[in-house]
Short mmCIF file of C-alpha atoms and ligand atoms in Angstrom, two decimals:
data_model
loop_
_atom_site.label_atom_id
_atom_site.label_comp_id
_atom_site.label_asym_id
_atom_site.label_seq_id
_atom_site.Cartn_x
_atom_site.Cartn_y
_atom_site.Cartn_z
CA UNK A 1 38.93 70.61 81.81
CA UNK A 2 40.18 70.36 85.57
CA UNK A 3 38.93 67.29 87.24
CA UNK A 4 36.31 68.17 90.03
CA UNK A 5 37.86 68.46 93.18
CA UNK A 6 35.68 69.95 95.95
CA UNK A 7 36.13 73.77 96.12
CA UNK A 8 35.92 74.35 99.92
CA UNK A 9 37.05 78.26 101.24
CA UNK A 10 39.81 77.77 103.38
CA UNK A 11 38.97 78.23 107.42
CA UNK A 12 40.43 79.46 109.47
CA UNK A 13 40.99 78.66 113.43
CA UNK A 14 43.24 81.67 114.81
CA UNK A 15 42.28 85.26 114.40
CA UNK A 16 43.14 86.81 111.44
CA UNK A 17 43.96 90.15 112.93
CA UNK A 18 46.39 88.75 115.20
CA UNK A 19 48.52 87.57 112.29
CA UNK A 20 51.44 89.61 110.74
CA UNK A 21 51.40 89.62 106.82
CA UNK A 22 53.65 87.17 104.86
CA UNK A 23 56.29 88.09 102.72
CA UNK A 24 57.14 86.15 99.90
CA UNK A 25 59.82 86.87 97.59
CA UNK A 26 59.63 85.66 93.57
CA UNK A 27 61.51 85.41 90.45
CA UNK A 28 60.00 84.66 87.33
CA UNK A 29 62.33 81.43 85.62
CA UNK A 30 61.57 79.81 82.70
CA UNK A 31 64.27 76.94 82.29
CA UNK A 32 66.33 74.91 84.17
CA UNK A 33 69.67 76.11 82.43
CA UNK A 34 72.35 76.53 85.79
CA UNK A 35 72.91 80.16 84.90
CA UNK A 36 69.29 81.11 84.46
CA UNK A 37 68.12 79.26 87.79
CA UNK A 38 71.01 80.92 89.87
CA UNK A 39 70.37 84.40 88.41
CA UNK A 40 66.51 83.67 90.00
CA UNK A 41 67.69 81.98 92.75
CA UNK A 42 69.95 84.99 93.48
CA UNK A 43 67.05 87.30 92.79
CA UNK A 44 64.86 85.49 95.13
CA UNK A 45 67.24 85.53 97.90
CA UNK A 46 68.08 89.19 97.24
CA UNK A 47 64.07 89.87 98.26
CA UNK A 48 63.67 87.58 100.87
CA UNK A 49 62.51 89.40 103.99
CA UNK A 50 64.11 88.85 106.47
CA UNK A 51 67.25 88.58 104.60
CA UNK A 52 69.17 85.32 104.44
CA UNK A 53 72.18 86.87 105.95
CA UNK A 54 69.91 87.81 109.07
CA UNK A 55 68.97 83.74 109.15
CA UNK A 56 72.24 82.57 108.88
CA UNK A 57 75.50 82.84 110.18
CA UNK A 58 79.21 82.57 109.53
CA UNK A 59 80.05 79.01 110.33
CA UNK A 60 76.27 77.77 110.98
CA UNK A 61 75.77 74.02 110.10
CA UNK A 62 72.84 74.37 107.31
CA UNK A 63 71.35 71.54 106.03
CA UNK A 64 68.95 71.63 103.19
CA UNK A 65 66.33 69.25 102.94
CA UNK A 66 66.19 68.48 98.77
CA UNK A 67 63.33 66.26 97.29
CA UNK A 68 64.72 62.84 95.76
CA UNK A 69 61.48 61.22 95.52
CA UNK A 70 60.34 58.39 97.09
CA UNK A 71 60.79 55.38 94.81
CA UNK A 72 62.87 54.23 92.49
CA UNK A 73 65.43 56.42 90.73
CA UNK A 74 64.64 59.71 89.27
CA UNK A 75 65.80 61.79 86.04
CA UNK A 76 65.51 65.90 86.81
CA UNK A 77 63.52 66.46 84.00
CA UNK A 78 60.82 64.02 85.05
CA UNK A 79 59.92 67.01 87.52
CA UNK A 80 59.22 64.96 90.77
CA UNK A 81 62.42 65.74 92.44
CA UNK A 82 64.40 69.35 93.27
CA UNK A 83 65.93 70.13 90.30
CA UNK A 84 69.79 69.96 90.73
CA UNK A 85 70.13 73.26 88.99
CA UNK A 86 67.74 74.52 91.33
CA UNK A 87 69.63 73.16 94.49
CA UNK A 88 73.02 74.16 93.42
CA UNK A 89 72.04 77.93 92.91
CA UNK A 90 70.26 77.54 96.67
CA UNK A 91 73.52 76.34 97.75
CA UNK A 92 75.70 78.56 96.58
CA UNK A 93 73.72 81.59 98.50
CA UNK A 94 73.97 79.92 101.55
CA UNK A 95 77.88 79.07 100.95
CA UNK A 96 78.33 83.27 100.09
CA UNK A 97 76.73 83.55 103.93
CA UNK A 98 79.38 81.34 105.32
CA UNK A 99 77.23 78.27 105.81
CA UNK A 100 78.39 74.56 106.34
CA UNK A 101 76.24 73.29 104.47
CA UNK A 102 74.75 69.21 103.97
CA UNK A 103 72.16 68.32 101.76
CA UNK A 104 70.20 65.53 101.46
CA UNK A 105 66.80 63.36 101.47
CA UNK A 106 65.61 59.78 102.83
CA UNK A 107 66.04 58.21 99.73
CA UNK A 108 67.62 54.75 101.42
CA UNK A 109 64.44 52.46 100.37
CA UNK A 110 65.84 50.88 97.64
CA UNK A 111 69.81 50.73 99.78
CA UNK A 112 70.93 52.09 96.60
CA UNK A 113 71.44 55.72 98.00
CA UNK A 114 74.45 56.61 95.92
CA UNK A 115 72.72 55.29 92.17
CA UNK A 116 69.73 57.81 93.20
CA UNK A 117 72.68 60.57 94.16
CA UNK A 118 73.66 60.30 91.01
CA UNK A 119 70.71 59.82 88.81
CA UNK A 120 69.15 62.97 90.67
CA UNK A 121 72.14 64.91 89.76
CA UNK A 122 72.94 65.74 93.30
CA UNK A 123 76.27 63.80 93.27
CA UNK A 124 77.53 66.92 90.77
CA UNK A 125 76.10 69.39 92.95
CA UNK A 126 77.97 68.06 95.81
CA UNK A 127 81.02 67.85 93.48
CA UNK A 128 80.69 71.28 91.86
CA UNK A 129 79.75 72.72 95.77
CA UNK A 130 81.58 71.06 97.87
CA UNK A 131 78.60 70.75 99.89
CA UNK A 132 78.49 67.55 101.72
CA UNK A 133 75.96 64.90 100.28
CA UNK A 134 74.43 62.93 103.61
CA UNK A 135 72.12 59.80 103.43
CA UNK A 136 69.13 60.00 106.11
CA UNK A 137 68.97 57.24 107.25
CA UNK A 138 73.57 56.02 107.89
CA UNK A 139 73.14 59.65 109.47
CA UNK A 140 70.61 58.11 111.89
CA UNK A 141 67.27 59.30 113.87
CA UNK A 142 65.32 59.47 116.85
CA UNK A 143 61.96 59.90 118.35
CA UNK A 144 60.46 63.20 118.48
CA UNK A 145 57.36 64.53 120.20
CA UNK A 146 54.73 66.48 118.17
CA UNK A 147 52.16 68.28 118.60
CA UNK A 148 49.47 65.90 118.28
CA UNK A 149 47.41 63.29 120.61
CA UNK A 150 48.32 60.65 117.37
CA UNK A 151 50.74 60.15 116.35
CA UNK A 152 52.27 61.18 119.26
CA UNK A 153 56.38 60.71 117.81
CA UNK A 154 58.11 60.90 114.67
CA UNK A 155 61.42 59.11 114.16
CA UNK A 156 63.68 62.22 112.40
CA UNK A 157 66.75 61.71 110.72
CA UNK A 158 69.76 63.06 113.81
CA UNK A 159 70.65 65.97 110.64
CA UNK A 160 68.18 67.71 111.70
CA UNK A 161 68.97 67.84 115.41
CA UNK A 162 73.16 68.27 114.33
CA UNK A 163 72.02 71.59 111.92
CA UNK A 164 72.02 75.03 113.39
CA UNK A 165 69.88 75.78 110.09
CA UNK A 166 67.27 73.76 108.42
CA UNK A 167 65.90 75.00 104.65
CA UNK A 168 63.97 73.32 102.51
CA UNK A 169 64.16 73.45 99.05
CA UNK A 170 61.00 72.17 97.63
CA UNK A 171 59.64 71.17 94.35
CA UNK A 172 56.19 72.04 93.39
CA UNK A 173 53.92 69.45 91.64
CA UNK A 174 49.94 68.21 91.76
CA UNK A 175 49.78 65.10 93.92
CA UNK A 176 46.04 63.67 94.80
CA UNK A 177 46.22 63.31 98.60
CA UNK A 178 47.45 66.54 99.74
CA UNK A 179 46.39 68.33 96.04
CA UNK A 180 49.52 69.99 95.90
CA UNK A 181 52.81 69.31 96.97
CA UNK A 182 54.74 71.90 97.98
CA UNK A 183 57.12 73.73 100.55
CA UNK A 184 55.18 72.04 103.92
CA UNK A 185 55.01 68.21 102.53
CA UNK A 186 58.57 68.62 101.68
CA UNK A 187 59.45 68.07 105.52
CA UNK A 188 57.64 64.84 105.73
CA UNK A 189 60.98 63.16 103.94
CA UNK A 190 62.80 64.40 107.35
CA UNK A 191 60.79 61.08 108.80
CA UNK A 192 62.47 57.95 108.05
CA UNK A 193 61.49 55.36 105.73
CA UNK A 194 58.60 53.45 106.13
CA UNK A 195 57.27 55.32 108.88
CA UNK A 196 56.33 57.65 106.02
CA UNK A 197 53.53 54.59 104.43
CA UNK A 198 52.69 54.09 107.92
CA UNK A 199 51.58 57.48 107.90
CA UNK A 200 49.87 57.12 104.36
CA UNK A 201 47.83 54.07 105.98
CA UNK A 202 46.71 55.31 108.97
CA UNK A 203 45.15 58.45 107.59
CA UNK A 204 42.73 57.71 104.65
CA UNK A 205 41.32 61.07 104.86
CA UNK A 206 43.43 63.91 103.63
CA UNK A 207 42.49 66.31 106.15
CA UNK A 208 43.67 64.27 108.80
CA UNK A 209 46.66 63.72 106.26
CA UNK A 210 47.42 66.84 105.94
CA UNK A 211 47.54 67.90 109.99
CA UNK A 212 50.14 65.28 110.23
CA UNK A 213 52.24 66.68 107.58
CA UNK A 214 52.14 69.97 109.05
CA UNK A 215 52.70 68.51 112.57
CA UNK A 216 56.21 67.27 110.94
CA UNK A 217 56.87 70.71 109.48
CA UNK A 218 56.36 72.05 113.00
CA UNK A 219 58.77 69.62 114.64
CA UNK A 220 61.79 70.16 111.61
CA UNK A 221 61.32 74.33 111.62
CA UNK A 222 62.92 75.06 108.47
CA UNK A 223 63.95 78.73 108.60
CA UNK A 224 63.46 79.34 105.07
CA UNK A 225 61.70 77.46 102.36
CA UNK A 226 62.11 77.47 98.76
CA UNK A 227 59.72 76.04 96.09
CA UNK A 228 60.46 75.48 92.45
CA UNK A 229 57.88 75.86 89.85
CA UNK A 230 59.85 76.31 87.00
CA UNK A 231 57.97 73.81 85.65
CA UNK A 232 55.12 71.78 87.60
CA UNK A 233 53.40 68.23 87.12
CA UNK A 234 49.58 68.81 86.26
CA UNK A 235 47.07 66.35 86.70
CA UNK A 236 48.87 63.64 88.86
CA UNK A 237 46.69 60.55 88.21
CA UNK A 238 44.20 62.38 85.33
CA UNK A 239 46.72 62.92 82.90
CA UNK A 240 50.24 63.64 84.30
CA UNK A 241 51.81 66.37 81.94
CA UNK A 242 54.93 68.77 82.75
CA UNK A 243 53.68 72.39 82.01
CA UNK A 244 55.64 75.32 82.24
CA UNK A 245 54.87 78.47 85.43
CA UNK A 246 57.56 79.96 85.32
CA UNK A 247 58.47 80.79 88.76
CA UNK A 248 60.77 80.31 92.01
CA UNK A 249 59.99 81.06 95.34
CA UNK A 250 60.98 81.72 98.79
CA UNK A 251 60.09 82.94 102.09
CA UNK A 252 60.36 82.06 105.74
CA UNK A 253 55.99 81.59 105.59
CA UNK A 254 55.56 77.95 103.81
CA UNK A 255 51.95 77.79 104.19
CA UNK A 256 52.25 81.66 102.76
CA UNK A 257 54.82 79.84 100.06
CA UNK A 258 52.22 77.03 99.19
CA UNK A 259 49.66 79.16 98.63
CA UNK A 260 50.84 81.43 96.05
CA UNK A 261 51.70 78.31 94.47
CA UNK A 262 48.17 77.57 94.23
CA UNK A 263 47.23 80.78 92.96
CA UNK A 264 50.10 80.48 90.07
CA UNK A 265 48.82 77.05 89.32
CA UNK A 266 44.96 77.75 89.32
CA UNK A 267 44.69 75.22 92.13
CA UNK A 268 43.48 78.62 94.91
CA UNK A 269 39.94 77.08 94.57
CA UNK A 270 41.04 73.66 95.40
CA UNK A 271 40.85 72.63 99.35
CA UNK A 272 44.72 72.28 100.46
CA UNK A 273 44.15 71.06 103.70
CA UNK A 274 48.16 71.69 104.52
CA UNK A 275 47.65 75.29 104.18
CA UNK A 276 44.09 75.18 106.03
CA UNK A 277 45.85 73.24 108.62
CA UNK A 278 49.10 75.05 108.36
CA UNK A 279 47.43 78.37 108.84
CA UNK A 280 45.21 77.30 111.54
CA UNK A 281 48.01 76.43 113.94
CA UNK A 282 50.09 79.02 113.39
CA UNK A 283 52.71 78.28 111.13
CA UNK A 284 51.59 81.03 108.31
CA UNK A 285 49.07 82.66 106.23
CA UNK A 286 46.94 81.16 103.45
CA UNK A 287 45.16 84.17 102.91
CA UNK A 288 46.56 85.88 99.79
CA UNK A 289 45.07 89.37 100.84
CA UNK A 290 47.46 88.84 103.63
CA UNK A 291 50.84 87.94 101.69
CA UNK A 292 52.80 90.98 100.04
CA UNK A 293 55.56 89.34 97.04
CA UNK A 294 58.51 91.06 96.38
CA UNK A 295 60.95 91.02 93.60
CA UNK A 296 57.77 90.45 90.62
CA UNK A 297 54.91 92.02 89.78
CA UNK A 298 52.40 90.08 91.09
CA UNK A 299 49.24 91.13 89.45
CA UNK A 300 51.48 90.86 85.73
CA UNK A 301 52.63 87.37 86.37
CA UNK A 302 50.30 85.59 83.95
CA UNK A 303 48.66 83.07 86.48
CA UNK A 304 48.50 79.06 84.81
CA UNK A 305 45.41 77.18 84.93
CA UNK A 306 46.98 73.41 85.35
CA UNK A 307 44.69 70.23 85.45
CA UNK A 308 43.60 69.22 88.61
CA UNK A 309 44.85 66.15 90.38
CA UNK A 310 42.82 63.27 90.67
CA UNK A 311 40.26 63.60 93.60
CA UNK A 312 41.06 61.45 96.57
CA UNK A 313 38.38 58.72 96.67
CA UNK A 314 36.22 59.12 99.78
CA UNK A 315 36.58 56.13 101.42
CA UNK A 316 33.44 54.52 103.93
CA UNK A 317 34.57 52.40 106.19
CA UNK A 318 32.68 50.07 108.68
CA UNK A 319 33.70 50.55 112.08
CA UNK A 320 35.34 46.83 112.09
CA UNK A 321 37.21 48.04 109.27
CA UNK A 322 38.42 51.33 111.31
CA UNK A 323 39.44 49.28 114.18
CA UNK A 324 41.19 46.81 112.21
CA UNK A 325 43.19 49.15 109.86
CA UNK A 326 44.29 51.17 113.15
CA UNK A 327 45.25 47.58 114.79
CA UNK A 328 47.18 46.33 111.45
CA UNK A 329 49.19 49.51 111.59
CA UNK A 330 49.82 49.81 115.16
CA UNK A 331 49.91 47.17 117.62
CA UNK A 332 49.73 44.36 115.29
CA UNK A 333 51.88 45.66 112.45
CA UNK A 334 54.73 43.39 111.06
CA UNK A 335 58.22 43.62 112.56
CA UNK A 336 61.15 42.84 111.18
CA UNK A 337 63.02 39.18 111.19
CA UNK A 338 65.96 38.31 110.36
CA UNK A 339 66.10 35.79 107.82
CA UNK A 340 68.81 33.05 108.85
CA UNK A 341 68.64 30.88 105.98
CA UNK A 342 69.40 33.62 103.99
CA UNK A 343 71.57 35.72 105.77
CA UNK A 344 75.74 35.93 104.65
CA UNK A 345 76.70 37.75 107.83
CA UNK A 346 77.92 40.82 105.52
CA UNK A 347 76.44 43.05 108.20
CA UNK A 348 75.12 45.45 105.90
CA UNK A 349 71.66 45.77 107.48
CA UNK A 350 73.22 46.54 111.46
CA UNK A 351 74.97 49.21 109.83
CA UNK A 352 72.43 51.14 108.25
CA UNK A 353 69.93 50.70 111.02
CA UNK A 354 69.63 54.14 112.21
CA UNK A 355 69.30 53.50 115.30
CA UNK A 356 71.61 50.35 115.78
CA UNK A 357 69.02 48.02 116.83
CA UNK A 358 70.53 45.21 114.35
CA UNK A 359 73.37 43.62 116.02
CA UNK A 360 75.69 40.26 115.72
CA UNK A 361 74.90 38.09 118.46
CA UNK A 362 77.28 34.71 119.77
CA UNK A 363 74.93 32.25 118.68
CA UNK A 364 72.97 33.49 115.52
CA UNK A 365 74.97 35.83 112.56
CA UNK A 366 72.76 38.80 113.77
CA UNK A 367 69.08 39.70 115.88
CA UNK A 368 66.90 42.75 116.31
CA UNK A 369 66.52 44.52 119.33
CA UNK A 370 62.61 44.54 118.62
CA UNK A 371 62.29 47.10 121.70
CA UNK A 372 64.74 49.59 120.17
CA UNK A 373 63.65 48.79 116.69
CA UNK A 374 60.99 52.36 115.59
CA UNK A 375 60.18 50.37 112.43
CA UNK A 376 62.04 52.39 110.09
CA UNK A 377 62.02 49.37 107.23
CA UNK A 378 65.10 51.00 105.83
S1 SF4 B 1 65.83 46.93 112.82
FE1 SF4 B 1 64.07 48.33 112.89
S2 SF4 B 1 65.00 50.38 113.06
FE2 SF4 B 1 66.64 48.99 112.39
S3 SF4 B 1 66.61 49.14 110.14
FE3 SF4 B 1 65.30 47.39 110.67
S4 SF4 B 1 63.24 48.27 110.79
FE4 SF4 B 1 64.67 50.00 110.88
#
C-alpha cells in the first residue's frame, strides 16, 4: 500500500482562463534497448508542438542538461540517472536540426568527473555522437539573480549563459522532498556544487523547497524538456523498487511534463509543490484538464499505481533553532582553507575553481580569494 503522503488539491495563484493549454507529446517505451528508445524518442519529437525544428536552429549551440546523480558513481540501470540510451536518441534529433550540441551535469563532487562519464555511459554517447561531453564546474559559473527575496543569486555553470539552446533531458523517479523528481528539479544540477546542500539546509519545508527549485528552472529556461519513465524508482526511502511505465515524454510545459508524470505514476493525488509552485508563477499548467498529449492515446495508456515516497518529516523548530540554522548556513557558514601542511602545490584545486578564486601566491603554495570565493565546495 502507498505510504500516506498528504493529498492536498493543487492551488492555484494565476487565473486559469488566462492560461493557454499545454501540449505534451508521448511515446509509449518499454526498454532501454538504443533502437527502441530512439524509435520513441523520434516519435516524441515528431509530436512535439511547437516542433523542434521551430526551437532550434542550424548552427545553434544546444546544450542538454543530462542527470548524473549527485553522489558517487552511477550504473544506468540503477535508474537515478538519464539513461544513456535515452540521451543519445535526444541527441541525435537535435544533431538532424543542425545543433552544436554539449551535454553534461555537475557531477565534479567527488573530482572524479571522467570515472562518473564513464560509469554513466555518457563517455559512449559522446563517442558514438560526437557531441561534446563538458564538466560544470572546469566550464565555470557565475552569479545570477532570481526571482526571489531569498535566495536572492544562484551561482550557474557559464554553459548555460555560452548555449543559444538549453534542454533538459530528465529522468523521472519518487524522491521524498519534492515527491517526484522530474523535468523542473532537473535544472537545479545547473547550480554548482555545494550550493545545491546549501539549498537542501536552508529549506526544511518542501514547499519552500520546491519554489526555489522552480526559481532555478526560471533562471536556466530550458526550451524543451524531456522526461524518461521508461522505468521509474517507487518508494524512495519505503521500499526503493524499479517498476516499469512505460513511457517518454516531452514538451516545452515542464510543470505540464511533471504532471502527467504524476498521473502515469499514481502520484496526481500527492502534493508536488514544484508543479503547485511551477504553475502558480507562470511557468506551465498542472491542471490535466488543461494539457492535450499527442502521439498516444491517453485515456488507453494503462496508468501505474507506484509506492509512494517516504513522507517528508515535518520538522518543529524553536525559533533559536530557526535563527541559528539560517546563521550556520549563511553568515556563519564554513569557508574554505587551504591546508598548508598538506598541500603538494599540484594546483589542481585553482584550476577547477570555477570562478578562479584559488590562486598561487609568492609566499604560501596557494590562498583563496574568500571575497570572490561563492562557496561552490567543488
Ligand atoms: S575557492 Fe570557493 S569557489 Fe573556488 S572551488 Fe573552493 S569553494 Fe569553490
Amino acid at each position: 500500500m502507498p505510504s500516506p503522503l498528504p493529498e492536498v488539491p493543487a492551488r492555484t495563484v494565476v487565473r486559469e482562463d488566462m492560461r493557454p493549454s499545454a501540449c505534451v507529446s508521448a511515446a509509449q517505451n518499454d526498454c532501454h534497448a538504443r533502437e527502441v528508445v530512439s524509435a520513441a524518442v523520434r516519435s516524441v519529437v515528431d509530436h512535439l508542438e511547437p516542433p523542434l525544428s521551430s526551437l532550434i536552429r542550424r548552427g545553434d549551440r544546444v546544450l542538454v542538461k543530462a542527470n548524473m546523480g549527485c553522489s558517487g558513481f552511477r550504473n544506468p540501470e540503477d535508474r537515478v540517472t538519464s539513461h544513456p540510451a535515452y540521451l543519445e536518441a535526444i541527441i541525435e534529433c537535435l544533431l538532424d536540426c543542425g545543433a552544436r550540441v554539449t551535454f553534461g551535469d555537475d557531477v565534479a563532487r567527488t573530482a572524479q568527473y571522467q570515472r562518473i562519464w564513464h560509469k554513466t555511459g555518457m563517455s559512449e554517447v559522446a563517442k558514438r555522437t560526437g557531441a561534446r561531453l563538458a564538466d560544470f564546474v572546469q566550464a565555470g559559473g557565475r552569479e545570477v539573480r532570481g526571482f526571489l527575496q531569498f535566495p536572492k543569486t544562484y551561482l550557474i555553470t557559464n554553459l548555460v549563459f555560452d548555449a543559444d539552446v538549453i534542454v533538459n533531458a530528465a529522468n523521472c523517479r519518487s524522491l521524498s522532498k519534492v515527491v517526484l523528481s522530474g523535468a523542473i528539479k532537473n535544472m537545479f544540477g545547473a547550480m554548482l556544487g555545494l550550493r545545491k546542500l546549501r539549498i537542501h539546509q536552508l529549506f526544511f519545508d518542501p514547499s519552500e523547497f520546491a519554489r526555489v527549485i522552480v526559481d532555478i528552472h526560471r533562471v536556466v529556461k530550458p526550451s524543451v524538456s524531456f522526461l524518461d519513465l521508461t522505468t521509474v524508482i517507487e518508494g524512495q526511502g519505503v521500499a526503493d523498487a524499479i517498476r516499469p511505465v512505460g513511457l517518454i515524454l516531452g514538451s516545452t510545459d515542464a510543470v505540464a511534463l511533471d504532471t502527467l508524470a504524476a498521473h502515469a505514476i499514481g502520484y496526481d493525488r500527492l502534493t508536488i509543490w514544484t508543479s503547485i509552485h511551477g504553475n502558480a508563477v507562470g511557468l506551465g499548467s498542472n491542471q490535466i484538464d488543461r494539457i492535450s498529449v499527442r502521439g498516444l492515446k491517453w485515456n488507453s495508456f494503462e496508468k501505474k499505481r507506484l509506492l509512494y515516497p517516504e513522507p517528508e518529516p515535518s520538522y518543529r523548530e524553536s525559533l533559536t533553532d530557526q535563527v541559528t540554522r539560517r546563521l550556520n548556513n549563511t553568515i556563519l557558514r564554513p569557508r574554505p582553507v587551504i591546508a598548508s601542511q598538506t598541500c603538494t602545490a599540484c594546483g589542481a584545486c585553482a584550476s577547477r575553481c570555477p570562478v578562479g578564486a584559488i590562486r598561487r601566491s609568492p609566499h604560501e603554495k596557494f590562498s583563496i580569494d574568500l571575497d570572490q570565493c561563492p562557496d561552490c565546495g567543488c
